[in-house]
PDB file of C-alpha atoms and ligand atoms in Angstrom:
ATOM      1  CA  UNK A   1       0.000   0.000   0.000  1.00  0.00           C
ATOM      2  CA  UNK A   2       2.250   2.289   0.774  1.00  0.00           C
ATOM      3  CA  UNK A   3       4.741   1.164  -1.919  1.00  0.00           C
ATOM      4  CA  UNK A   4       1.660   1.847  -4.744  1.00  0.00           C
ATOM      5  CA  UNK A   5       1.156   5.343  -2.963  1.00  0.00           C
ATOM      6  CA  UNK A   6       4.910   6.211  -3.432  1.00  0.00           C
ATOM      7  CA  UNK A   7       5.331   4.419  -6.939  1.00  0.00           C
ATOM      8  CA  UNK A   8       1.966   6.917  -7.063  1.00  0.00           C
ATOM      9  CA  UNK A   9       3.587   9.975  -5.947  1.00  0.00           C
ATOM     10  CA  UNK A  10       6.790   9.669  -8.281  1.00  0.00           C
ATOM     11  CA  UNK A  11       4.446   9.473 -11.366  1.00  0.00           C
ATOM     12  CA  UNK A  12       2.561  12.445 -10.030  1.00  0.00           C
ATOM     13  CA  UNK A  13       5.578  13.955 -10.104  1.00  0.00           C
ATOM     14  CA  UNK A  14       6.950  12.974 -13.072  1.00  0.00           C
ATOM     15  CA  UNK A  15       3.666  13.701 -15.219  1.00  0.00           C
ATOM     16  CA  UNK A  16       3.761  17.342 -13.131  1.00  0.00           C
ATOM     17  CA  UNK A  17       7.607  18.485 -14.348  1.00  0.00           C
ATOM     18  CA  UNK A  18       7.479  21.427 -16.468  1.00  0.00           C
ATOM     19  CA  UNK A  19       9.800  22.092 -19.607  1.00  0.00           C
ATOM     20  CA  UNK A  20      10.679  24.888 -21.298  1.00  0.00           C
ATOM     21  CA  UNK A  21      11.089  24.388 -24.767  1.00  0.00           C
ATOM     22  CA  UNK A  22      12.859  26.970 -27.370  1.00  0.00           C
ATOM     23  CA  UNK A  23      12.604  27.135 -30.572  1.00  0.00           C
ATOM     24  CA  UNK A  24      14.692  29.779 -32.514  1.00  0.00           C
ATOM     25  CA  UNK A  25      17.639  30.435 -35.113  1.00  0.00           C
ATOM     26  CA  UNK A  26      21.532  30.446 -34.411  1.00  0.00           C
ATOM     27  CA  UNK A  27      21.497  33.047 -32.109  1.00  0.00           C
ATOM     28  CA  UNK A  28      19.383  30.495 -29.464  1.00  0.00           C
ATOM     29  CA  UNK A  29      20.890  27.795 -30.539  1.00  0.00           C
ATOM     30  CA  UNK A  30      23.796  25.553 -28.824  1.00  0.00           C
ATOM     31  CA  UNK A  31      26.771  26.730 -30.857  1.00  0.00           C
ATOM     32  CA  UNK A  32      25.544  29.345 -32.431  1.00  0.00           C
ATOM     33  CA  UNK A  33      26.747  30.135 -35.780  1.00  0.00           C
ATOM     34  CA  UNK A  34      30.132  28.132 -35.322  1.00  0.00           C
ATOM     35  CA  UNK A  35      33.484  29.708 -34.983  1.00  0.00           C
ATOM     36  CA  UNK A  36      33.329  29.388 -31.192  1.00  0.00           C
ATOM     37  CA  UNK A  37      29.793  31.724 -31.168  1.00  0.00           C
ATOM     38  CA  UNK A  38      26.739  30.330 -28.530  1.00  0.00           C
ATOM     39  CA  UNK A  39      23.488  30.881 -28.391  1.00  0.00           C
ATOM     40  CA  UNK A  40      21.596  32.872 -25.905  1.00  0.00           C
ATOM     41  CA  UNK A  41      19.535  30.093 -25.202  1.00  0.00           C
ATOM     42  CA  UNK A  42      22.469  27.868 -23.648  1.00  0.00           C
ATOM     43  CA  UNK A  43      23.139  30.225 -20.778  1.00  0.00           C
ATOM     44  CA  UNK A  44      18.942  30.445 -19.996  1.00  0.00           C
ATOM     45  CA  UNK A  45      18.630  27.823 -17.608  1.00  0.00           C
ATOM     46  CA  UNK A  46      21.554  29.516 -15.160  1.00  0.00           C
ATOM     47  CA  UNK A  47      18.400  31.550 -14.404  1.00  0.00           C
ATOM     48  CA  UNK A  48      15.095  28.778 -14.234  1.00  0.00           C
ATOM     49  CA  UNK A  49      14.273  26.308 -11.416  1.00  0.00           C
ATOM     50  CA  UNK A  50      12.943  23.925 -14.446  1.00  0.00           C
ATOM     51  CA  UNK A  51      14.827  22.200 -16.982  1.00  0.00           C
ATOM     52  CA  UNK A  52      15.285  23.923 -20.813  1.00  0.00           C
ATOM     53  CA  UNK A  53      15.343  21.978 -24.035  1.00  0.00           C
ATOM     54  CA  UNK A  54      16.780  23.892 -26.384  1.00  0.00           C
ATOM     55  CA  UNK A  55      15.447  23.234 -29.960  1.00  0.00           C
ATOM     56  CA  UNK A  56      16.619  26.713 -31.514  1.00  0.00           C
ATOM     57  CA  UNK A  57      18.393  25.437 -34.873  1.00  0.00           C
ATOM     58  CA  UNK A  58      20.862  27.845 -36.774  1.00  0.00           C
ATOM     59  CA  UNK A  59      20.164  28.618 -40.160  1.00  0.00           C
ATOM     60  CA  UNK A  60      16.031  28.853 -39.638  1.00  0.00           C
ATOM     61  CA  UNK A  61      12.951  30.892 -40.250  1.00  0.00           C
ATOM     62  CA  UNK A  62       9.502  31.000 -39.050  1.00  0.00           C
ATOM     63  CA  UNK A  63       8.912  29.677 -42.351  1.00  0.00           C
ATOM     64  CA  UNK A  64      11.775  26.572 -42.484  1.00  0.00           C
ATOM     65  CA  UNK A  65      11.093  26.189 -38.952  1.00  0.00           C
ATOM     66  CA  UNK A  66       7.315  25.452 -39.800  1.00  0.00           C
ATOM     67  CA  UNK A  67       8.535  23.562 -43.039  1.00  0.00           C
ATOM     68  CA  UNK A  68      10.484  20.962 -41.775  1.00  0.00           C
ATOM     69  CA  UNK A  69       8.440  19.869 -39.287  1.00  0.00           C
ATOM     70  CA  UNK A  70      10.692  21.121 -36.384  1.00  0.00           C
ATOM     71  CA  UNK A  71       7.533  23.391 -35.143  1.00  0.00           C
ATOM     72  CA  UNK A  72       5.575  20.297 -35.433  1.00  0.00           C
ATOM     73  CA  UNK A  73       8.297  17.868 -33.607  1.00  0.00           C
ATOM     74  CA  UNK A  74       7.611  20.610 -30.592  1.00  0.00           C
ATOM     75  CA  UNK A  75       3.992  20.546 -30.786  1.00  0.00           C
ATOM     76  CA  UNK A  76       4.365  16.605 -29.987  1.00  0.00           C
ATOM     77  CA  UNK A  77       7.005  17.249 -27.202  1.00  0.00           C
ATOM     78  CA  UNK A  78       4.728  19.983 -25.208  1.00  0.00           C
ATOM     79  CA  UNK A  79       2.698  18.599 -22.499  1.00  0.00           C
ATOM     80  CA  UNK A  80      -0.141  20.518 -20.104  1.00  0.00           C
ATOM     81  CA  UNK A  81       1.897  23.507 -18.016  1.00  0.00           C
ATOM     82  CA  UNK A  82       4.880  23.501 -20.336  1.00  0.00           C
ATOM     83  CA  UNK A  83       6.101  26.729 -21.061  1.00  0.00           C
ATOM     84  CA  UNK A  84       7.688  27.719 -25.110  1.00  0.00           C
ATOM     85  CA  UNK A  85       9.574  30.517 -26.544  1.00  0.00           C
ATOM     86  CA  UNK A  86       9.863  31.503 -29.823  1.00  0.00           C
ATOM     87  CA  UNK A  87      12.004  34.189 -31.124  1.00  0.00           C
ATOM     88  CA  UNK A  88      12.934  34.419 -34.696  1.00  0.00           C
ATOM     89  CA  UNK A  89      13.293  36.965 -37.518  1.00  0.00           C
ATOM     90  CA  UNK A  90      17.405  36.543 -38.708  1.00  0.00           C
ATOM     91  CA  UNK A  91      16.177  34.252 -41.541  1.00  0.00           C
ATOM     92  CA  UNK A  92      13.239  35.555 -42.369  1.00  0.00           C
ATOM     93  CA  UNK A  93      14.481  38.690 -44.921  1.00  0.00           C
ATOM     94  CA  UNK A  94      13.591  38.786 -48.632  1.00  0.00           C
ATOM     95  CA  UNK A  95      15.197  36.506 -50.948  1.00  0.00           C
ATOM     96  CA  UNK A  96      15.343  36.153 -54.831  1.00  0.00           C
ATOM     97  CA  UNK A  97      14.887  33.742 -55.814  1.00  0.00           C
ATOM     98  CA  UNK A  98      12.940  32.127 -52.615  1.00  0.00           C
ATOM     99  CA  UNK A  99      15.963  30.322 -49.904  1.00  0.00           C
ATOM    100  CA  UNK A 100      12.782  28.578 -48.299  1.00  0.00           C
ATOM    101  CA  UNK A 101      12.768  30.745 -45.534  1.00  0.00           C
ATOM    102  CA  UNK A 102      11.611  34.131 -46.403  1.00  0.00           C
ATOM    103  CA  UNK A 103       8.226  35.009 -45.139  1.00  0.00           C
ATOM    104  CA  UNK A 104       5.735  37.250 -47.566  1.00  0.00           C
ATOM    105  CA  UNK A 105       6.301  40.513 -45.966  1.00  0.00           C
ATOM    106  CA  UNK A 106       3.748  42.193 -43.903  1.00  0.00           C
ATOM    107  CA  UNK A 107       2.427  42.559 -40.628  1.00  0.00           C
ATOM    108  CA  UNK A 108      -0.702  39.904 -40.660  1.00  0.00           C
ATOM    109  CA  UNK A 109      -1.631  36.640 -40.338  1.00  0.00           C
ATOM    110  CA  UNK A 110      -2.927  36.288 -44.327  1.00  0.00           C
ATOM    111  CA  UNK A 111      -0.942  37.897 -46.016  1.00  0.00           C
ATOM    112  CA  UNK A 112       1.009  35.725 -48.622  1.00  0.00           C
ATOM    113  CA  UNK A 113       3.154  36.283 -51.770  1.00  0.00           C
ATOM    114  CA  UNK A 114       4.403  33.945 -54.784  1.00  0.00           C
ATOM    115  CA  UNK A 115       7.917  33.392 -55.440  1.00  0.00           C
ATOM    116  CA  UNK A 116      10.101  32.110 -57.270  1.00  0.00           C
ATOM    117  CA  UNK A 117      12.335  29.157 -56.332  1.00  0.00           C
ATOM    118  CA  UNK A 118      15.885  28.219 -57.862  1.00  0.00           C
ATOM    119  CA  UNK A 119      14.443  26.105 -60.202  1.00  0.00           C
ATOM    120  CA  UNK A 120      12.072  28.164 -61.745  1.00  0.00           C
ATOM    121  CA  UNK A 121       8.827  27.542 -60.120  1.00  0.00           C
ATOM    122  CA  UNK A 122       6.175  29.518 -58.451  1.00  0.00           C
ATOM    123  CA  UNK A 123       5.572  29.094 -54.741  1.00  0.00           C
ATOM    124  CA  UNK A 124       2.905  30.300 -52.358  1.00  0.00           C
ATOM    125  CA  UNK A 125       4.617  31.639 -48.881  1.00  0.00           C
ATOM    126  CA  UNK A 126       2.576  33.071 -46.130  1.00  0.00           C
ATOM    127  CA  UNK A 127       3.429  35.525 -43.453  1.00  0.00           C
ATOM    128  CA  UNK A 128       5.875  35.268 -40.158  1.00  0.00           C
ATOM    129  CA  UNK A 129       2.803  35.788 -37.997  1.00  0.00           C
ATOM    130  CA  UNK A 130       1.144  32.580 -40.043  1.00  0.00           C
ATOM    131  CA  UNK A 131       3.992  30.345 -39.374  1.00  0.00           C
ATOM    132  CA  UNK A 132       4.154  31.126 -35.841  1.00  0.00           C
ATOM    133  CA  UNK A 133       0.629  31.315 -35.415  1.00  0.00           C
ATOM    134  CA  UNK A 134       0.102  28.640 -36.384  1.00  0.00           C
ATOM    135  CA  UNK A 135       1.983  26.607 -34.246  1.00  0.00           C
ATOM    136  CA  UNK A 136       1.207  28.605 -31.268  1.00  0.00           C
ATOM    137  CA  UNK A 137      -2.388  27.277 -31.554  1.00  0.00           C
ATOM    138  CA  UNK A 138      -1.860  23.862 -31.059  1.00  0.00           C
ATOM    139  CA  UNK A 139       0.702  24.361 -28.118  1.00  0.00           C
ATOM    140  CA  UNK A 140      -2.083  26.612 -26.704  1.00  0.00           C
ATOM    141  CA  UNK A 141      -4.392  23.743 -26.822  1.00  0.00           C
ATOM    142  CA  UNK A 142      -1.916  21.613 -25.543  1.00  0.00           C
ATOM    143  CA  UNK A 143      -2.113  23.401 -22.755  1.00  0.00           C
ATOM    144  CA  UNK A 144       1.516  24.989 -23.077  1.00  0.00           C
ATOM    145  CA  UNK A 145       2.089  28.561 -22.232  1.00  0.00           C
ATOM    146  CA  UNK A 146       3.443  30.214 -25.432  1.00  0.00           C
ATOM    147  CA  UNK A 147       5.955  33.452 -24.732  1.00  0.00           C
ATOM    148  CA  UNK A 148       6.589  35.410 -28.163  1.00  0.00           C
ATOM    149  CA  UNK A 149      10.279  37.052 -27.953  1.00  0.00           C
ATOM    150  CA  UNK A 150      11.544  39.449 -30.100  1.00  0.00           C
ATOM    151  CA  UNK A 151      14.698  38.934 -32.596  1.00  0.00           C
ATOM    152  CA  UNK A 152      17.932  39.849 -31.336  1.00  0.00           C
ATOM    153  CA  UNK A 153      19.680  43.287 -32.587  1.00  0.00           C
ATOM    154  CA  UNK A 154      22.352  42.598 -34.368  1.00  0.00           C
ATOM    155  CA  UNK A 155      25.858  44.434 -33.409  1.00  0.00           C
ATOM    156  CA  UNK A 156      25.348  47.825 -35.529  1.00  0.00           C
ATOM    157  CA  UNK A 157      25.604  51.205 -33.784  1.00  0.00           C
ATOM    158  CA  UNK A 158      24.630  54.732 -34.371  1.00  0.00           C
ATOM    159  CA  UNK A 159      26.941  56.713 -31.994  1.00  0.00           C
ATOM    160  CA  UNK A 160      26.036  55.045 -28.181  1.00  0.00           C
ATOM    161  CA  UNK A 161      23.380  53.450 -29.543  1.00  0.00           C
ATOM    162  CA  UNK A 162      23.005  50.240 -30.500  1.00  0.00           C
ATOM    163  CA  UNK A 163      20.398  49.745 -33.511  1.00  0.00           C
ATOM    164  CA  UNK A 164      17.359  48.247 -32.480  1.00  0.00           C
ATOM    165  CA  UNK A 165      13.473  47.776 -33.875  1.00  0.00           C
ATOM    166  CA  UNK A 166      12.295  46.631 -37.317  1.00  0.00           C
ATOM    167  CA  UNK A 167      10.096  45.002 -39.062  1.00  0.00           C
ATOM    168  CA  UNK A 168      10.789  41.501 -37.575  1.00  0.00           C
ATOM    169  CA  UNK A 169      10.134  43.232 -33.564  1.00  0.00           C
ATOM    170  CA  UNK A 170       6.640  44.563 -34.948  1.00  0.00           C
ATOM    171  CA  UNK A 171       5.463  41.201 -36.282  1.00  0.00           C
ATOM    172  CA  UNK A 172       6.484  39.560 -33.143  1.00  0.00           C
ATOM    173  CA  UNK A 173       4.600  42.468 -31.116  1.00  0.00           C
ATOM    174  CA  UNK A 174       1.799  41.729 -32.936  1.00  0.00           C
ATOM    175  CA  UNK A 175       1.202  38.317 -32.579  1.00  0.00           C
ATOM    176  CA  UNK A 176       1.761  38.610 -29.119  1.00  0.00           C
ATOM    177  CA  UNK A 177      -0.965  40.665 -29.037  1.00  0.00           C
ATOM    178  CA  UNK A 178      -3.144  39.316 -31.379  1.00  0.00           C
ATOM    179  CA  UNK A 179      -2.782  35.871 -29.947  1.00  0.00           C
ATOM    180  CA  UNK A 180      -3.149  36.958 -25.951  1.00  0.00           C
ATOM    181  CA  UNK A 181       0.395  35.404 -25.125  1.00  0.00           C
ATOM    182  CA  UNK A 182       3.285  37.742 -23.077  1.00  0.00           C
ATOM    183  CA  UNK A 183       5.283  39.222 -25.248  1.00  0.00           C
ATOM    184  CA  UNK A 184       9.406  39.903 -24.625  1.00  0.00           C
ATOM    185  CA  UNK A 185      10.512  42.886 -26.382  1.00  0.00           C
ATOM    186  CA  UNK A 186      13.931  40.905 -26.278  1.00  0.00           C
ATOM    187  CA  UNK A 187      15.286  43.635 -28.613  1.00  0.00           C
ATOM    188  CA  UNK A 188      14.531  46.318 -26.519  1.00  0.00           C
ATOM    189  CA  UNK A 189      16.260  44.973 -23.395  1.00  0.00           C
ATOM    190  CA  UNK A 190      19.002  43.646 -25.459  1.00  0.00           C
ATOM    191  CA  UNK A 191      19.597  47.007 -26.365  1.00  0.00           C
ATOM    192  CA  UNK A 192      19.365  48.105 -23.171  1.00  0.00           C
ATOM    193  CA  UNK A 193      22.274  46.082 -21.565  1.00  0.00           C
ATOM    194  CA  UNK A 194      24.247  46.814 -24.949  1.00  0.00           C
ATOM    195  CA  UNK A 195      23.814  50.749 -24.640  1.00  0.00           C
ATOM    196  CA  UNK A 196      24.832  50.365 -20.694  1.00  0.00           C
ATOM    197  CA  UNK A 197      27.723  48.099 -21.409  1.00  0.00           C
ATOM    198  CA  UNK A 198      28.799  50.028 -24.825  1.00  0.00           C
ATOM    199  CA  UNK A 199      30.237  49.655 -27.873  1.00  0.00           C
ATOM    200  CA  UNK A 200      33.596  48.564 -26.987  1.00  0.00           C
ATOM    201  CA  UNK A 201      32.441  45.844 -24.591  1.00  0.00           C
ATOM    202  CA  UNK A 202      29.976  44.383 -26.719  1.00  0.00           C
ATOM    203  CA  UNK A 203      32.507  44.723 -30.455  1.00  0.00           C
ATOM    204  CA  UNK A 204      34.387  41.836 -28.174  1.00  0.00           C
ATOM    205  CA  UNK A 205      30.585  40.038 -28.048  1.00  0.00           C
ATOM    206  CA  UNK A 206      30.791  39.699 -31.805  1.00  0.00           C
ATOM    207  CA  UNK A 207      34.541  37.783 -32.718  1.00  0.00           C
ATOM    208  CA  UNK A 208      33.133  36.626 -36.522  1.00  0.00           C
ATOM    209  CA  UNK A 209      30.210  38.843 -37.598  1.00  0.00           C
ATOM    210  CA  UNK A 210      27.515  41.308 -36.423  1.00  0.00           C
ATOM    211  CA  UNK A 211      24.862  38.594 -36.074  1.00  0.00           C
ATOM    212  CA  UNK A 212      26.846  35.541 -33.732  1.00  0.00           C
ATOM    213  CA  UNK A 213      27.390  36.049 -29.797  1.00  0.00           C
ATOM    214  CA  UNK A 214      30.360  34.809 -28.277  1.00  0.00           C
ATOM    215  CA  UNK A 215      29.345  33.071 -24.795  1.00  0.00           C
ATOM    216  CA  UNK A 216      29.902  35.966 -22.393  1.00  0.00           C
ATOM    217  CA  UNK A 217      27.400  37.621 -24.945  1.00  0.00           C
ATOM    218  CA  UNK A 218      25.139  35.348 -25.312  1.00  0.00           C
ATOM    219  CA  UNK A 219      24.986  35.619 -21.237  1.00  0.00           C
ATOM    220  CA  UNK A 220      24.080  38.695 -21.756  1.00  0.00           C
ATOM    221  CA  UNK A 221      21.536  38.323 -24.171  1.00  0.00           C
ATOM    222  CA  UNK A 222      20.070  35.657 -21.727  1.00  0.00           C
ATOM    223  CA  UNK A 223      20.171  37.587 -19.373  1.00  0.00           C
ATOM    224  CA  UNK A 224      18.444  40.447 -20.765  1.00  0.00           C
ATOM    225  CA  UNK A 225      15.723  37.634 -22.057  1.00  0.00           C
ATOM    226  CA  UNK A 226      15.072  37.213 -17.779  1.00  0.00           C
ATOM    227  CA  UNK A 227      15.006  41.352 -17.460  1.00  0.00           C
ATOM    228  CA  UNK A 228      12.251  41.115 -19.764  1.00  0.00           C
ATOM    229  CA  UNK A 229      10.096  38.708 -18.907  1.00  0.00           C
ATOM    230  CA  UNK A 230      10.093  39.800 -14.717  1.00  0.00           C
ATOM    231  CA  UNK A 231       9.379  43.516 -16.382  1.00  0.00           C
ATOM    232  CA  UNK A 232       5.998  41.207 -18.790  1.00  0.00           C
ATOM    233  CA  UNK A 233       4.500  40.857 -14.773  1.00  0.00           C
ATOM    234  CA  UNK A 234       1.873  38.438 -15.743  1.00  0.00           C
ATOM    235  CA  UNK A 235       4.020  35.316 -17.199  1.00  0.00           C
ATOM    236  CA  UNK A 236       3.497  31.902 -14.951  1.00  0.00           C
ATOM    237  CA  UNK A 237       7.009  31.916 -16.064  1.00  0.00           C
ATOM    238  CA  UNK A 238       8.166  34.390 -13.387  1.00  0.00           C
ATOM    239  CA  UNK A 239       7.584  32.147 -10.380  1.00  0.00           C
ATOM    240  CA  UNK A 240      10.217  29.830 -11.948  1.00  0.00           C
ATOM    241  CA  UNK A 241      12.947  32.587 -12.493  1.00  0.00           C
ATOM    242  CA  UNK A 242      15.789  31.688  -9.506  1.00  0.00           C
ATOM    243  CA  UNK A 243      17.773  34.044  -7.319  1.00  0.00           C
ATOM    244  CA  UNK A 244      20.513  34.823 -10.353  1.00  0.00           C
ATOM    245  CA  UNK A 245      17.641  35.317 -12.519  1.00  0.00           C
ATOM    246  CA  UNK A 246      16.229  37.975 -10.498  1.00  0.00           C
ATOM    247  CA  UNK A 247      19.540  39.327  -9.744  1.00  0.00           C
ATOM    248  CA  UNK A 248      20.776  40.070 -13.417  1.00  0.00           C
ATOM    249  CA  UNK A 249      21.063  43.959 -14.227  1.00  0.00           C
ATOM    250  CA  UNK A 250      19.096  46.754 -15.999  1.00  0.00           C
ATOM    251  CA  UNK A 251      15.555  47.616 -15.541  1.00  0.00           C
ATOM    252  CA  UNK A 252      12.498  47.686 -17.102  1.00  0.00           C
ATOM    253  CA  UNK A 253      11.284  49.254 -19.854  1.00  0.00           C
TER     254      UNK A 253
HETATM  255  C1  NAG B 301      -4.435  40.257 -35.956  1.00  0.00           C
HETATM  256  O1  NAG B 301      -5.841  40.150 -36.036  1.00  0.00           O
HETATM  257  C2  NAG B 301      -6.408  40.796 -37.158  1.00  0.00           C
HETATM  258  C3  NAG B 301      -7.917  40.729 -37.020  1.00  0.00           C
HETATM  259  O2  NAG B 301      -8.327  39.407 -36.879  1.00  0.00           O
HETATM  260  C4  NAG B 301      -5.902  40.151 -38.432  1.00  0.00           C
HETATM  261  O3  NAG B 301      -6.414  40.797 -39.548  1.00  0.00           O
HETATM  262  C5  NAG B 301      -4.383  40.220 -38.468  1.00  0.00           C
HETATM  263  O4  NAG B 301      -3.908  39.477 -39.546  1.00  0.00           O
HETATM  264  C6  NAG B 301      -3.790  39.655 -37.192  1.00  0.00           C
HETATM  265  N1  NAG B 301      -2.364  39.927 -37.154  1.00  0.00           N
HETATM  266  C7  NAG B 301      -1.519  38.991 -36.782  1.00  0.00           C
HETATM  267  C8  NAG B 301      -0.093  39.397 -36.706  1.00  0.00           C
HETATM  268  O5  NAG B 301      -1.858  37.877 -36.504  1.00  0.00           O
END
């Protein structure tokens, strides 16, 4: 009897162990974009109480995320009181002919264009905010909270500022919005610790490119994730943000 209620308990427990699942491009990903880079999303759970699976993959889109079935692969993995974050936009720009990830452009779930492909053919493409939509809606039914995050800045400055915004950090407003979820203006507080640090910390952020984090910055771009989402207030996320996690710097926006 009371071995069943203990073998009982463990399963309880088991069945009641929340994940939080990523999905992104090479700047969330483990190894980043190579040449010694990481992504931001390695250094995230330094600052949870639950575990992180990390399914950012360099090289994608919204669109070649959705594609390939990876967005689908975490719609199977999520499970009741699971949490997911999505962040994308580096992959998503205008291509010609069509690299299979641009998104039609425009802020909107229907919008869609047709392209051409590198053989010649005409393809239909659809929005970021459909691609991401819809996989947020089956997570949502899942019973997964869904946080939208938006796209990292990439190392380009206008005197001590760092650029930040765009077209990708709307989109992601939006659907955060549009779909009810919290929202992480991850650009904004990105830029925030960059603009406090300055230019000649972060330059040594960036060894190959403007796009790629070395691991001290991808700490910082994690950590700047955490500023963000204790400034959001109402994520069920918050409650599992641990004592570094509420200690990491900068304020709210
Ligand atoms: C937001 O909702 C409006 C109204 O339903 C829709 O037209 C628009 O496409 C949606 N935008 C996004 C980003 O989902």
């Amino acid at each position: 009897m009371l071995f069943a209620l203990s073998a009982l308990l463990q399963l309880a427990c088991l069945v009641s162990a929340q994940t939080v699942y990523l999905a992104g491009d090479s700047t969330m990903a483990k190894g980043g974009g190579g040449g010694g880079t990481d992504g931001w999303g390695v250094y995230l759970p330094q600052y949870l109480n639950i575990p992180v699976v990390n399914m950012a993959v360099g090289g994608t889109s919204a669109r070649s995320y959705s594609e390939s079935g990876l967005f689908n692969n975490l719609v199977n993995a999520v499970k009741a009181g699971d949490f997911v974050i999505i962040e994308f936009g580096h992959n998503d720009a205008h291509a010609n002919p069509d690299n299979g990830k641009q998104d039609a452009v425009g802020d909107g779930y229907d919008i869609t264009a047709v392209v051409t492909n590198a053989a010649g053919q005409q393809i239909l493409i659809h929005s970021f905010a459909y691609y991401i939509e819809n996989a947020i809606n089956p997570m949502k039914a899942k019973g997964a909270t869904v946080i939208i995050s938006s796209v990292t800045p990439d190392n380009i400055w206008t005197g001590n500022t760092v650029g930040v915004g765009g077209r990708f950090v709307d989109y992601a407003q939006s659907i955060g919005r549009n779909e009810s979820i919290i929202y992480v203006d991850h650009n904004a507080y990105v830029g925030q610790a960059y603009d406090n640090l300055g230019q000649t910390t972060v330059n040594t952020f960036y060894p190959n490119d403007h796009l790629h984090t070395s691991p001290a910055g991808a700490n910082v771009v994690a950590q700047a994730f955490v500023r963000g989402l204790l400034c959001s207030k109402t994520s069920n996320l918050i409650p599992h943000v641990n004592s570094a996690g509420q200690a990491v710097p900068n304020g709210c926006l």
